[in-house]
Coordinates of C-alpha atoms in Angstrom, one line a residue:
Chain A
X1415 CA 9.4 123.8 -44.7
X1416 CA 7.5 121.1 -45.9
X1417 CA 9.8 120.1 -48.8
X1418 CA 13.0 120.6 -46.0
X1419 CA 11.1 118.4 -44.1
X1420 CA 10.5 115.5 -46.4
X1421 CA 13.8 115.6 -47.6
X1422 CA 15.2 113.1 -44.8
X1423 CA 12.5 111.0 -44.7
X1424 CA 12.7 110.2 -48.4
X1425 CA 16.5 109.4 -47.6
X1426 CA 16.2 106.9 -44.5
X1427 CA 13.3 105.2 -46.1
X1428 CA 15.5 104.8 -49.5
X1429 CA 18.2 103.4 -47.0
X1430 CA 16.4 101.9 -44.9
X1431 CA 15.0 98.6 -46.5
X1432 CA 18.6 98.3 -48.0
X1433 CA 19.8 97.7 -44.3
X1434 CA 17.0 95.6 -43.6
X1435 CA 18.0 93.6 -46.4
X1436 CA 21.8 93.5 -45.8
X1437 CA 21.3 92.3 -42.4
X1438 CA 18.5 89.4 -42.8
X1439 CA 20.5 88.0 -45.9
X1440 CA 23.7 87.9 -43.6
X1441 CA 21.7 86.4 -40.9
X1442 CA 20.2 83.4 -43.0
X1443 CA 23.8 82.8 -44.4
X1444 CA 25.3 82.8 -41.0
X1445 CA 22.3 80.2 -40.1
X1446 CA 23.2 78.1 -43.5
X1447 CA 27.1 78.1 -42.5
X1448 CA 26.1 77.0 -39.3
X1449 CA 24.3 74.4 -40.6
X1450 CA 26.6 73.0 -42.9
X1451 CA 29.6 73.3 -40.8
X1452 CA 27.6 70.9 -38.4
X1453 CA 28.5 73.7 -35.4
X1454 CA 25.2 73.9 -34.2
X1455 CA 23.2 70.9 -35.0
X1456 CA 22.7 69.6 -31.9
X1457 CA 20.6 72.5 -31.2
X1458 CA 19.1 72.6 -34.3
X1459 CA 17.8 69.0 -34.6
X1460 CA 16.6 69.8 -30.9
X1461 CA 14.6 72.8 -31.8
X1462 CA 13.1 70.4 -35.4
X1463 CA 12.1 67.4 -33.3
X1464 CA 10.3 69.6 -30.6
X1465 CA 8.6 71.4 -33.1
X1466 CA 7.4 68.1 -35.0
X1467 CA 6.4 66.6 -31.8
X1468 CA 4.4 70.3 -30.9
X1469 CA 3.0 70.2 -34.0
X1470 CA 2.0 66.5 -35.0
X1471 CA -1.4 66.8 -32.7
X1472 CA -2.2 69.5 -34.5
X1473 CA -1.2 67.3 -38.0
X1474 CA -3.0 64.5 -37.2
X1475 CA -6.2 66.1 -36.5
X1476 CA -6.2 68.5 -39.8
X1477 CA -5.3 66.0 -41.8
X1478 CA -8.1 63.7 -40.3
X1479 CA -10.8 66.4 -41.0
X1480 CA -9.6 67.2 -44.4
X1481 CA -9.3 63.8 -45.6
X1482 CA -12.9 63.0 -46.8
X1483 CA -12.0 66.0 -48.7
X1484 CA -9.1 65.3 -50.1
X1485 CA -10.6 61.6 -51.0
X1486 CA -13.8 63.3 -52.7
X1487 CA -11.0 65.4 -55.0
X1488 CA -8.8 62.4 -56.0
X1489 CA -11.9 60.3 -56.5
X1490 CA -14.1 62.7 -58.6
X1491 CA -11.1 62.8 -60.7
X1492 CA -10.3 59.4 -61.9
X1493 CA -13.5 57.8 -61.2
X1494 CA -13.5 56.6 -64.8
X1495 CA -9.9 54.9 -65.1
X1496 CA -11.1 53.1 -61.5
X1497 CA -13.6 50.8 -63.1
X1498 CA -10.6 49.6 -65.1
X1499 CA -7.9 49.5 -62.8
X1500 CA -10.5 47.4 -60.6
X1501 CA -10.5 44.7 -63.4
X1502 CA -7.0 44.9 -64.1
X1503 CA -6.0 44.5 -60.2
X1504 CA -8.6 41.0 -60.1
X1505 CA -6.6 40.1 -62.8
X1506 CA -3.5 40.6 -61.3
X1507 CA -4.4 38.9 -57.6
X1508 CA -5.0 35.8 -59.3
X1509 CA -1.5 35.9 -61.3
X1510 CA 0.3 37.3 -58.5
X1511 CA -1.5 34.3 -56.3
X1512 CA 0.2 31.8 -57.8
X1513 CA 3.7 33.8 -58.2
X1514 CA 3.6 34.1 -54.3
X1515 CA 3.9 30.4 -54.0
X1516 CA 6.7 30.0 -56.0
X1517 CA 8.1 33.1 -54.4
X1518 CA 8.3 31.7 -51.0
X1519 CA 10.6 28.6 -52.4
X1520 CA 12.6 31.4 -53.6
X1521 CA 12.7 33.3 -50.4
X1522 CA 13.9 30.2 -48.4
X1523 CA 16.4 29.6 -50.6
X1524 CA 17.3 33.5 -50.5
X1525 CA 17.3 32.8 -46.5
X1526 CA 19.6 30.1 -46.2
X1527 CA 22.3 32.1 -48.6
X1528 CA 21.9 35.2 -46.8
X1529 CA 22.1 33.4 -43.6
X1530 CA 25.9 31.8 -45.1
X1531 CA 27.1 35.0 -45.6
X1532 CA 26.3 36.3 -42.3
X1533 CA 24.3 39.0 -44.0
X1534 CA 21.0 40.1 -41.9
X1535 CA 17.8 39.7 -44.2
X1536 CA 14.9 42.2 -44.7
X1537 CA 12.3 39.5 -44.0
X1538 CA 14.2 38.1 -40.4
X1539 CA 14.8 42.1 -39.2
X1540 CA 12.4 43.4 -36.5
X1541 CA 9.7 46.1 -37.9
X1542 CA 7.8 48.7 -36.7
X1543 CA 4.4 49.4 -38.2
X1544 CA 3.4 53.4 -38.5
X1545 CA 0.8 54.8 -40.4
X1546 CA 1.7 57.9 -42.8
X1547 CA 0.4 61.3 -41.5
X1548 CA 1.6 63.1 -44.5
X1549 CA 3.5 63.4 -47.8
X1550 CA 6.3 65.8 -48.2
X1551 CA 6.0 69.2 -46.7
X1552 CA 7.7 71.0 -49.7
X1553 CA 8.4 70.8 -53.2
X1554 CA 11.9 70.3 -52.3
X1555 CA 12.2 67.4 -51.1
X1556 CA 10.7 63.8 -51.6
X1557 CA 9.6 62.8 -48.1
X1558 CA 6.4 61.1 -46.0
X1559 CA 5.8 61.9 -42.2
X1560 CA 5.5 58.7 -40.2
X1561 CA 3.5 58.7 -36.4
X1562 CA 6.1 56.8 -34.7
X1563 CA 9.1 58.0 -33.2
X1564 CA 12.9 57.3 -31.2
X1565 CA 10.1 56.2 -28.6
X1566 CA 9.1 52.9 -31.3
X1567 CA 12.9 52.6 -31.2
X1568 CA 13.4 54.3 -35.0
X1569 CA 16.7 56.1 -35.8
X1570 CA 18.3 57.6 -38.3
X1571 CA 19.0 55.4 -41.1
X1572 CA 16.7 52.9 -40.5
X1573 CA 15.2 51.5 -44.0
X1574 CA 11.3 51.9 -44.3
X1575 CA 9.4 49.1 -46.7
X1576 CA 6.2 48.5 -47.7
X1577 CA 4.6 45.3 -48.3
X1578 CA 6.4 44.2 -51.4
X1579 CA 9.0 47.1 -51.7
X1580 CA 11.0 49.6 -50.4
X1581 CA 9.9 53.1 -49.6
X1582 CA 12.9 54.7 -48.3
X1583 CA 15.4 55.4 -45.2
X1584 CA 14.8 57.6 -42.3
X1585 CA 16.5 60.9 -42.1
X1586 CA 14.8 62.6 -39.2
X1587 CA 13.6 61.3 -36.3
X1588 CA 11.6 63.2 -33.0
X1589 CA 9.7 61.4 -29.9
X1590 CA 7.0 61.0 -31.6
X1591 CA 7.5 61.4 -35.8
X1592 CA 9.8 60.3 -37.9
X1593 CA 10.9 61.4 -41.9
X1594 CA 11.4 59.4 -44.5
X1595 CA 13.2 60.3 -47.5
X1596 CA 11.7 58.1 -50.7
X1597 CA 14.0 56.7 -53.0
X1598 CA 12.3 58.5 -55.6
X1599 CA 14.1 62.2 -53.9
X1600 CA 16.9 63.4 -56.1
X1601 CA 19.6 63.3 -53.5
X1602 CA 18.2 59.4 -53.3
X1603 CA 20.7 56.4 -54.1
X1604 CA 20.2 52.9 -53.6
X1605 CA 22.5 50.3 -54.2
X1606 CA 21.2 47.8 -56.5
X1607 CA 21.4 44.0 -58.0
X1608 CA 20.2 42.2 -60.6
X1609 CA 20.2 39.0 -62.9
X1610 CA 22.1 35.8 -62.4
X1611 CA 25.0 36.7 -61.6
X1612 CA 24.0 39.3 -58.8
X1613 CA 25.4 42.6 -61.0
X1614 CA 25.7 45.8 -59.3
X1615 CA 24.4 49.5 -59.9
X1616 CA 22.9 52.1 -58.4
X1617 CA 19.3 53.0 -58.5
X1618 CA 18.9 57.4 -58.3
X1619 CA 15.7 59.3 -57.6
X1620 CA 14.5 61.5 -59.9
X1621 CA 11.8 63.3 -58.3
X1622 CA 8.3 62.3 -57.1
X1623 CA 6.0 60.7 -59.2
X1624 CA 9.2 59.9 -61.5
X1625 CA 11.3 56.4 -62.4
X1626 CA 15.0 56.0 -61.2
X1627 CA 18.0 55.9 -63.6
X1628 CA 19.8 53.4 -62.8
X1629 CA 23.7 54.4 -63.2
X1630 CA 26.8 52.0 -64.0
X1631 CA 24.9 49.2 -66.0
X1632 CA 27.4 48.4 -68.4
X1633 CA 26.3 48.4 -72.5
X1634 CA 25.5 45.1 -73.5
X1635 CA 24.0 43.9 -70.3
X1636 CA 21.2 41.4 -70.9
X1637 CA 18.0 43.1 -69.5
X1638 CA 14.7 42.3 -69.8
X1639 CA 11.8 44.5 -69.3
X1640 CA 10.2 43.9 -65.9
X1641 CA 13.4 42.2 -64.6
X1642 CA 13.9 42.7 -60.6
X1643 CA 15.9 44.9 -58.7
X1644 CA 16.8 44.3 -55.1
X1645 CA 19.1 46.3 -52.8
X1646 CA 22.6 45.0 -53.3
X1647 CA 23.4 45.4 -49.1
X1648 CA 27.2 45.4 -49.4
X1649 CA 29.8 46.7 -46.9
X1650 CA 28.8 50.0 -45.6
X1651 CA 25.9 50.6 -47.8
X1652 CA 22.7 52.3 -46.8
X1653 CA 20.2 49.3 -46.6
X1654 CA 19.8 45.7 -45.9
X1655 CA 20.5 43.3 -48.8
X1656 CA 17.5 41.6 -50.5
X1657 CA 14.7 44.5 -50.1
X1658 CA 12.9 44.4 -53.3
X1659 CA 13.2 48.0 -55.3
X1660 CA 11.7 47.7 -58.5
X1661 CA 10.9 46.9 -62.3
X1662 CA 12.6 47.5 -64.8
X1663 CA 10.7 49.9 -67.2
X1664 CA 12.9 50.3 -70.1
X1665 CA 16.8 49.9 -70.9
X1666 CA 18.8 51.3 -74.1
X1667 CA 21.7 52.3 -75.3
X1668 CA 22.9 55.5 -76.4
X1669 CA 25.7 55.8 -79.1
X1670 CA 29.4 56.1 -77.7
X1671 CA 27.5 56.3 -73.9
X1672 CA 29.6 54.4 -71.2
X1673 CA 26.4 53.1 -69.5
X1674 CA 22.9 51.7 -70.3
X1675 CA 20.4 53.9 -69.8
X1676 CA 17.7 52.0 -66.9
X1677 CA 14.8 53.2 -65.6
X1678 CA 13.0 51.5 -62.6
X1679 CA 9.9 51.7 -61.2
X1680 CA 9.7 50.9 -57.6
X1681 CA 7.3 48.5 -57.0
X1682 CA 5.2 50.6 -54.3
X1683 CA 3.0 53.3 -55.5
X1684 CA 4.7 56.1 -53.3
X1685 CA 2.1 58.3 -53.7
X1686 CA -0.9 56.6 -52.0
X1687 CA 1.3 54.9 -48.9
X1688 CA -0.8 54.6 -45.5
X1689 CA 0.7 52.2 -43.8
X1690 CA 4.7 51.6 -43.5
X1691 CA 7.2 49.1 -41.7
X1692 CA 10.2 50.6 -40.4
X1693 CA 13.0 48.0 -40.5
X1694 CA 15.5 47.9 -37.3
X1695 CA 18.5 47.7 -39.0
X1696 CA 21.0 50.7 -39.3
X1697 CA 23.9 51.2 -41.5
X1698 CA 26.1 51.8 -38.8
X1699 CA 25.2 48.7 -36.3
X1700 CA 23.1 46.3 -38.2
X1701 CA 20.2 44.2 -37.2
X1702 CA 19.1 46.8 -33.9
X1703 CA 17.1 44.4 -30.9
Chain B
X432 CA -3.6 98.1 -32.0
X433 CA -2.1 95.2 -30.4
X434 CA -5.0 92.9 -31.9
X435 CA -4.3 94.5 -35.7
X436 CA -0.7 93.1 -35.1
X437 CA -2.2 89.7 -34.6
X438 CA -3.2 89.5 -37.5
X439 CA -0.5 89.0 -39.5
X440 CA 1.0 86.0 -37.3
X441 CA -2.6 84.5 -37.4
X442 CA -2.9 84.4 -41.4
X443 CA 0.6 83.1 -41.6
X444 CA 0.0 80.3 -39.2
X445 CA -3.5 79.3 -40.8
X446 CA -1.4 79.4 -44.6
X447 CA 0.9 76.9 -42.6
X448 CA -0.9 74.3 -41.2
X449 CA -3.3 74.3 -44.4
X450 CA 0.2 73.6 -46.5
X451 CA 1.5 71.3 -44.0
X452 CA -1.9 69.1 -43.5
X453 CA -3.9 70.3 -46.4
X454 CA -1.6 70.9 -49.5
X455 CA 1.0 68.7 -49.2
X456 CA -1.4 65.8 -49.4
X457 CA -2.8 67.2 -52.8
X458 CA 0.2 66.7 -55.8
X459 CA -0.2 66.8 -59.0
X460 CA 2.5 65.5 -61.4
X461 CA 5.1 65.7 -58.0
X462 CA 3.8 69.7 -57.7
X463 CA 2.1 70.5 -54.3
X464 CA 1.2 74.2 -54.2
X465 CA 3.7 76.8 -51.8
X466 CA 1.1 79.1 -50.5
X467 CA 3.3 80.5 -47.8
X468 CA 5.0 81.8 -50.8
X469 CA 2.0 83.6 -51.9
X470 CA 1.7 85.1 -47.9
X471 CA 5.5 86.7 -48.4
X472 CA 5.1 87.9 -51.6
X473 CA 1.5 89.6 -50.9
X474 CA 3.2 91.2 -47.7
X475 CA 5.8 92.4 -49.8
X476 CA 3.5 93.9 -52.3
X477 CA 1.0 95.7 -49.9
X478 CA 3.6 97.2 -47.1
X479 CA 7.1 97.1 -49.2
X480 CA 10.5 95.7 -49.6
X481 CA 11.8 95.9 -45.9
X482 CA 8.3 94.6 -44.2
X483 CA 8.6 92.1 -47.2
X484 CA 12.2 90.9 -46.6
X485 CA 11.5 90.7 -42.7
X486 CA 8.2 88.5 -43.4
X487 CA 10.0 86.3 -46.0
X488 CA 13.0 85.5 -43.2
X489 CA 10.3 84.9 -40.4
X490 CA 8.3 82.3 -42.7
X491 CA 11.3 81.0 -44.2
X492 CA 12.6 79.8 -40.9
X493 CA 9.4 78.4 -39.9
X494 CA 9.3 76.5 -42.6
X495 CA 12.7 75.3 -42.6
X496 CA 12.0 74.0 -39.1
X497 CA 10.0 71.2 -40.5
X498 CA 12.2 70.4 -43.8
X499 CA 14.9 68.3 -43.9
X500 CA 16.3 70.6 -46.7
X501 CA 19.5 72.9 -45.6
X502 CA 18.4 74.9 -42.5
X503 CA 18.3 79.1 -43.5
X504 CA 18.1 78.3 -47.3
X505 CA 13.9 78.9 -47.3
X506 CA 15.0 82.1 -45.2
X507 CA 17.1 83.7 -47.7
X508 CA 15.3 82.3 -50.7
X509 CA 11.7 83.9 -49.0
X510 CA 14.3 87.1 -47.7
X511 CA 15.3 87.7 -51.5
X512 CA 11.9 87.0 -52.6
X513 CA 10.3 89.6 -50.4
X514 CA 12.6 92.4 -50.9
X515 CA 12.6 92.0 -55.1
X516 CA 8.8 91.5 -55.4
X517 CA 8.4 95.0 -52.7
X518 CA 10.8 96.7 -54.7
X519 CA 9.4 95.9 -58.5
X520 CA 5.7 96.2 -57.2
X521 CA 6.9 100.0 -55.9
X522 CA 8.1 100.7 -59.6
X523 CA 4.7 99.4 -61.1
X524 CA 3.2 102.8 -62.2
X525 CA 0.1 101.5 -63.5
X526 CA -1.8 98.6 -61.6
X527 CA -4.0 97.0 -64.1
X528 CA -6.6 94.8 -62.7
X529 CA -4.5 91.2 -64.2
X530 CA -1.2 92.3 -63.1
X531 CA -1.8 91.7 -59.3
X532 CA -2.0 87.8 -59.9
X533 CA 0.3 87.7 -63.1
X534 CA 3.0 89.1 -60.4
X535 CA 2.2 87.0 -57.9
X536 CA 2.4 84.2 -60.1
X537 CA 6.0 84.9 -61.4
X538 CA 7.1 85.9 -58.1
X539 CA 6.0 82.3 -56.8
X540 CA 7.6 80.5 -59.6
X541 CA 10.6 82.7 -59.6
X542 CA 11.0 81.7 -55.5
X543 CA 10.8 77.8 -56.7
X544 CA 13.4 78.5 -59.1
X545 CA 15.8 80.7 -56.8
X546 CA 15.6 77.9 -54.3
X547 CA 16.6 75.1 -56.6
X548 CA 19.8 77.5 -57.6
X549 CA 20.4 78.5 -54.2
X550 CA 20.8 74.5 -53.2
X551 CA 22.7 73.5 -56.4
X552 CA 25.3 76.5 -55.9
X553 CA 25.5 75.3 -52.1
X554 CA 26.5 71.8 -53.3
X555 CA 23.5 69.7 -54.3
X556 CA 23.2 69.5 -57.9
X557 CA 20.3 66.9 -58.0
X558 CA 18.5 69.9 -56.8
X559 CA 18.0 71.0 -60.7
X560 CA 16.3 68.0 -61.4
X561 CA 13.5 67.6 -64.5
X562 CA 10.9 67.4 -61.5
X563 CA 11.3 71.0 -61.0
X564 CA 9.5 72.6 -64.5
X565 CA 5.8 70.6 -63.0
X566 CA 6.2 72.5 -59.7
X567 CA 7.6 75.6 -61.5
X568 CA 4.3 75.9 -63.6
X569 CA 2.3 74.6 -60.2
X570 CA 3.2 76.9 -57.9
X571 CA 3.1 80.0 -60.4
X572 CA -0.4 79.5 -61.3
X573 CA -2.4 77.9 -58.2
X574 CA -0.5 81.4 -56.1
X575 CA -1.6 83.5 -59.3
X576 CA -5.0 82.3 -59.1
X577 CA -4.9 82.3 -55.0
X578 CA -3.8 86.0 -55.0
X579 CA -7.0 86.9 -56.0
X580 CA -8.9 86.1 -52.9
X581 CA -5.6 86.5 -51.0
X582 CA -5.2 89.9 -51.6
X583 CA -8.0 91.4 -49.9
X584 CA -7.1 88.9 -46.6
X585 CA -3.6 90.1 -46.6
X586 CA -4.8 93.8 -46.3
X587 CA -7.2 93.4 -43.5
X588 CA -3.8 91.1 -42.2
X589 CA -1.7 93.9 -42.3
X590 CA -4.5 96.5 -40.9
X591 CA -5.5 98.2 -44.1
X592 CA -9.3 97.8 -44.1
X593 CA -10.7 96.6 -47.9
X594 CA -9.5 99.8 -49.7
X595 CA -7.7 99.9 -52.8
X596 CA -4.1 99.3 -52.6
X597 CA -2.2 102.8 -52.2
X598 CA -0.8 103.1 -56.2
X599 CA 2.9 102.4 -55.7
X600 CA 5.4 104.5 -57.2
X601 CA 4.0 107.8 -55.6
X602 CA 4.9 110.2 -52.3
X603 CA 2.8 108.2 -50.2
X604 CA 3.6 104.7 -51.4
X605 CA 7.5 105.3 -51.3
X606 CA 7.2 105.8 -47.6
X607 CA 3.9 103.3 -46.9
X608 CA 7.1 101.0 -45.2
X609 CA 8.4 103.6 -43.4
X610 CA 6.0 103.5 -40.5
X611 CA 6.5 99.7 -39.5
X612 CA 3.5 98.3 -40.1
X613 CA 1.4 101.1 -41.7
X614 CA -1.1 101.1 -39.7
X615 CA -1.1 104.7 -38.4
X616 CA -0.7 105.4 -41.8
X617 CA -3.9 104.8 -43.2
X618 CA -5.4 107.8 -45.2
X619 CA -2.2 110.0 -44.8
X620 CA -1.7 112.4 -48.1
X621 CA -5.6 111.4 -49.3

């Protein structure tokens, strides 16, 4: 009786999970297809921006509470290099003082040029300032949360900057948050110039923390360590000419390669951002009132 | 009874605010840790493959609600997870006191690295990037050592009191899943 009885049960529960499986695999597939087929994204990006905007209260005040611990962490491990860096940075302010003098000759010549070719520059674009509320919430993709959203007047595609550099470009955007995908994200491309005569390549992320390549330098391009990339801003491209995006590191040439190999640092240090302009300016319409 | 089933929503919604304002603030070398990884694959081992796979799609959504990353891919990723870590912690025969955490830790990285397929067969090749063997090892051993103290929460999640875990493989560990949650189940065939 007892072994009759058990028989079924061993069955169904052998079966069981298998179903469960079948059906929950299907079901996330379906939810993929929709999503890629763009069918139902209007609901979709409905049901992500209300759930940013429910949850960013509850961000902002965790991440508030936690940060004196978080600070505590970062600082107990690289108290000793800060001593250093300290001396290095007083260094660099007085360098960098004089720089931004001759910078600003630069800039108004930049102005007037850009200004000719009916090109909107970064510097004469309207900006929104928004603090960061957090990095990237998963390993998968390269992005900070900003406090400010469509009500600040960001959208989608807006370029985000940070003092000297860029950061990055909008690709999610709810009442009252907004996501910014770095240029250091893998699926991150940037269209680049450089040197006198304004040559064009693209700058790719490479994951956080990392350099960008920077793809279709031809071999035998004169580049010089520290040299300066700026966003190339041509027709249809993702970002306003002129936006500063990095240094760069090194540059070489493999044997019977087609290209140089560049890496680039950006110029900001994405991983300690707090506070970040939001350029109104989208692919799509330009400079946005 | 009704509270018990709390319990499970309550850990999983704690693990996600603590990743979402907590973790993902803390990165070393471009890793942040994944704990709601840990969550699906600690279901999976204390209540099976099905409760496992069901978990893993729940958290998965919720967590591909706030990504920007394609929307279901977390949900199968987590779904697959579940159902293989239930399914080789049932044919564990002998549950030495490391091989709790050693699992956890391989299922965790095994997740990161099932995701980063899943997108690059989907389309997006810059998914296998070099960034991915720091968040690999990151993930792997922060949920390895995590699992530890986890372990314990996730039983009194799921309603199972502080007891030893039922060892898998036998009579009453084949059919632990087949009474929903397993609650009513505590004791039976002991």
């Amino acid at each position: 009786m007892a072994i009759s009885s058990r028989r079924p049960t061993r069955t169904r529960t052998r079966t069981r999970p298998r179903f469960t499986l079948l059906v929950l695999v299907l079901a996330s597939i379906t939810i993929l297809t929709l999503w890629y087929r763009g069918a139902a994204n209007h609901w979709l990006n409905g049901a992500k921006g209300w759930a940013a905007d429910v949850f960013a209260p509850v961000q902002t005040a965790v991440t508030g509470a936690f940060r004196p611990v978080a600070n505590f962490f970062e600082g107990a491990a690289s108290y000793g290099s800060l001593k250093a860096q300290n001396a290095k940075l007083r260094q660099e302010v007085t360098a960098l003082r004089a720089q931004s003098a001759l910078a600003s000759t630069y800039r108004r010549q930049a102005q007037a040029l850009e200004a000719q070719q009916h090109l909107a520059f970064a510097g004469t674009l309207h900006q929104v300032l928004t603090d960061v509320v957090a990095g990237s919430p998963s390993n998968f993709q390269d992005t900070i949360e900003l406090d400010k959203g469509t009500r600040a007047g960001i959208q989608v595609g807006m370029p985000a900057v940070s003092g000297t550099g860029l950061v990055g470009r909008v690709i999610a955007v709810s009442a009252r948050t907004s996501t910014v995908l770095l240029v250091t994200d893998p699926t991150s491309a940037v269209g680049v110039r450089f040197g006198s005569h304004g040559t064009l390549a693209l700058a790719k992320g490479q994951g956080q923390g990392r350099s960008l390549t920077v793809d279709l330098v031809d071999p035998g391009t004169r580049l010089v360590k520290g040299e300066v990339m700026v966003t190339s801003g041509g027709q249809g491209d993702l970002y306003p000419p002129g936006i500063p995006v990095g240094r760069v590191e090194s540059a070489s040439v493999s044997p019977g390669s087609l290209q140089e190999n560049v890496t680039l640092k950006p110029f900001v240090n994405l991983d300690q951002l707090e506070f970040v302009s939001v350029l109104k300016w989208t692919p799509q319409r330009g400079a946005v009132p | 009874m009704t509270l018990v089933r709390l319990r499970l929503p309550l850990v999983v919604a704690v693990a996600f605010i603590l990743q979402q304002a907590l973790l993902s603030n803390l990165q070393v070398a471009g890793a942040q840790p994944e704990i709601l990884f840990l969550v699906v694959i600690l279901v999976a081992m204390e209540a099976g493959p099905a409760k496992g796979a069901v978990v893993g799609f729940a958290v998965g959504l919720l967590i591909d609600l706030f990504v920007q990353t394609p929307f279901g891919l977390t949900a199968l990723t987590l779904t697959l997870i579940g159902y293989g870590t239930g399914l080789a912690w049932e044919a564990v025969v002998d549950v030495g006191r490391w091989l709790m955490p050693a699992a956890a830790a391989v299922g965790s990285a095994g997740a990161v690295v099932l995701y980063a397929v899943l997108d690059a067969l989907l389309g997006n090749p810059a998914a296998l990037h070099r960034g991915l063997v720091p968040i690999v090892v990151m993930v792997g051993v922060v949920n390895g050592i995590l699992a530890v103290p986890g372990a314990p929460v996730m039983r009194w999640a799921l309603g199972r009191g502080a007891r030893a875990p039922v060892p898998p493989g036998s009579a009453v560990g084949a059919s632990r899943w087949g009474q929903g949650a397993g609650v009513s189940r505590q004791g039976v065939g002991r």
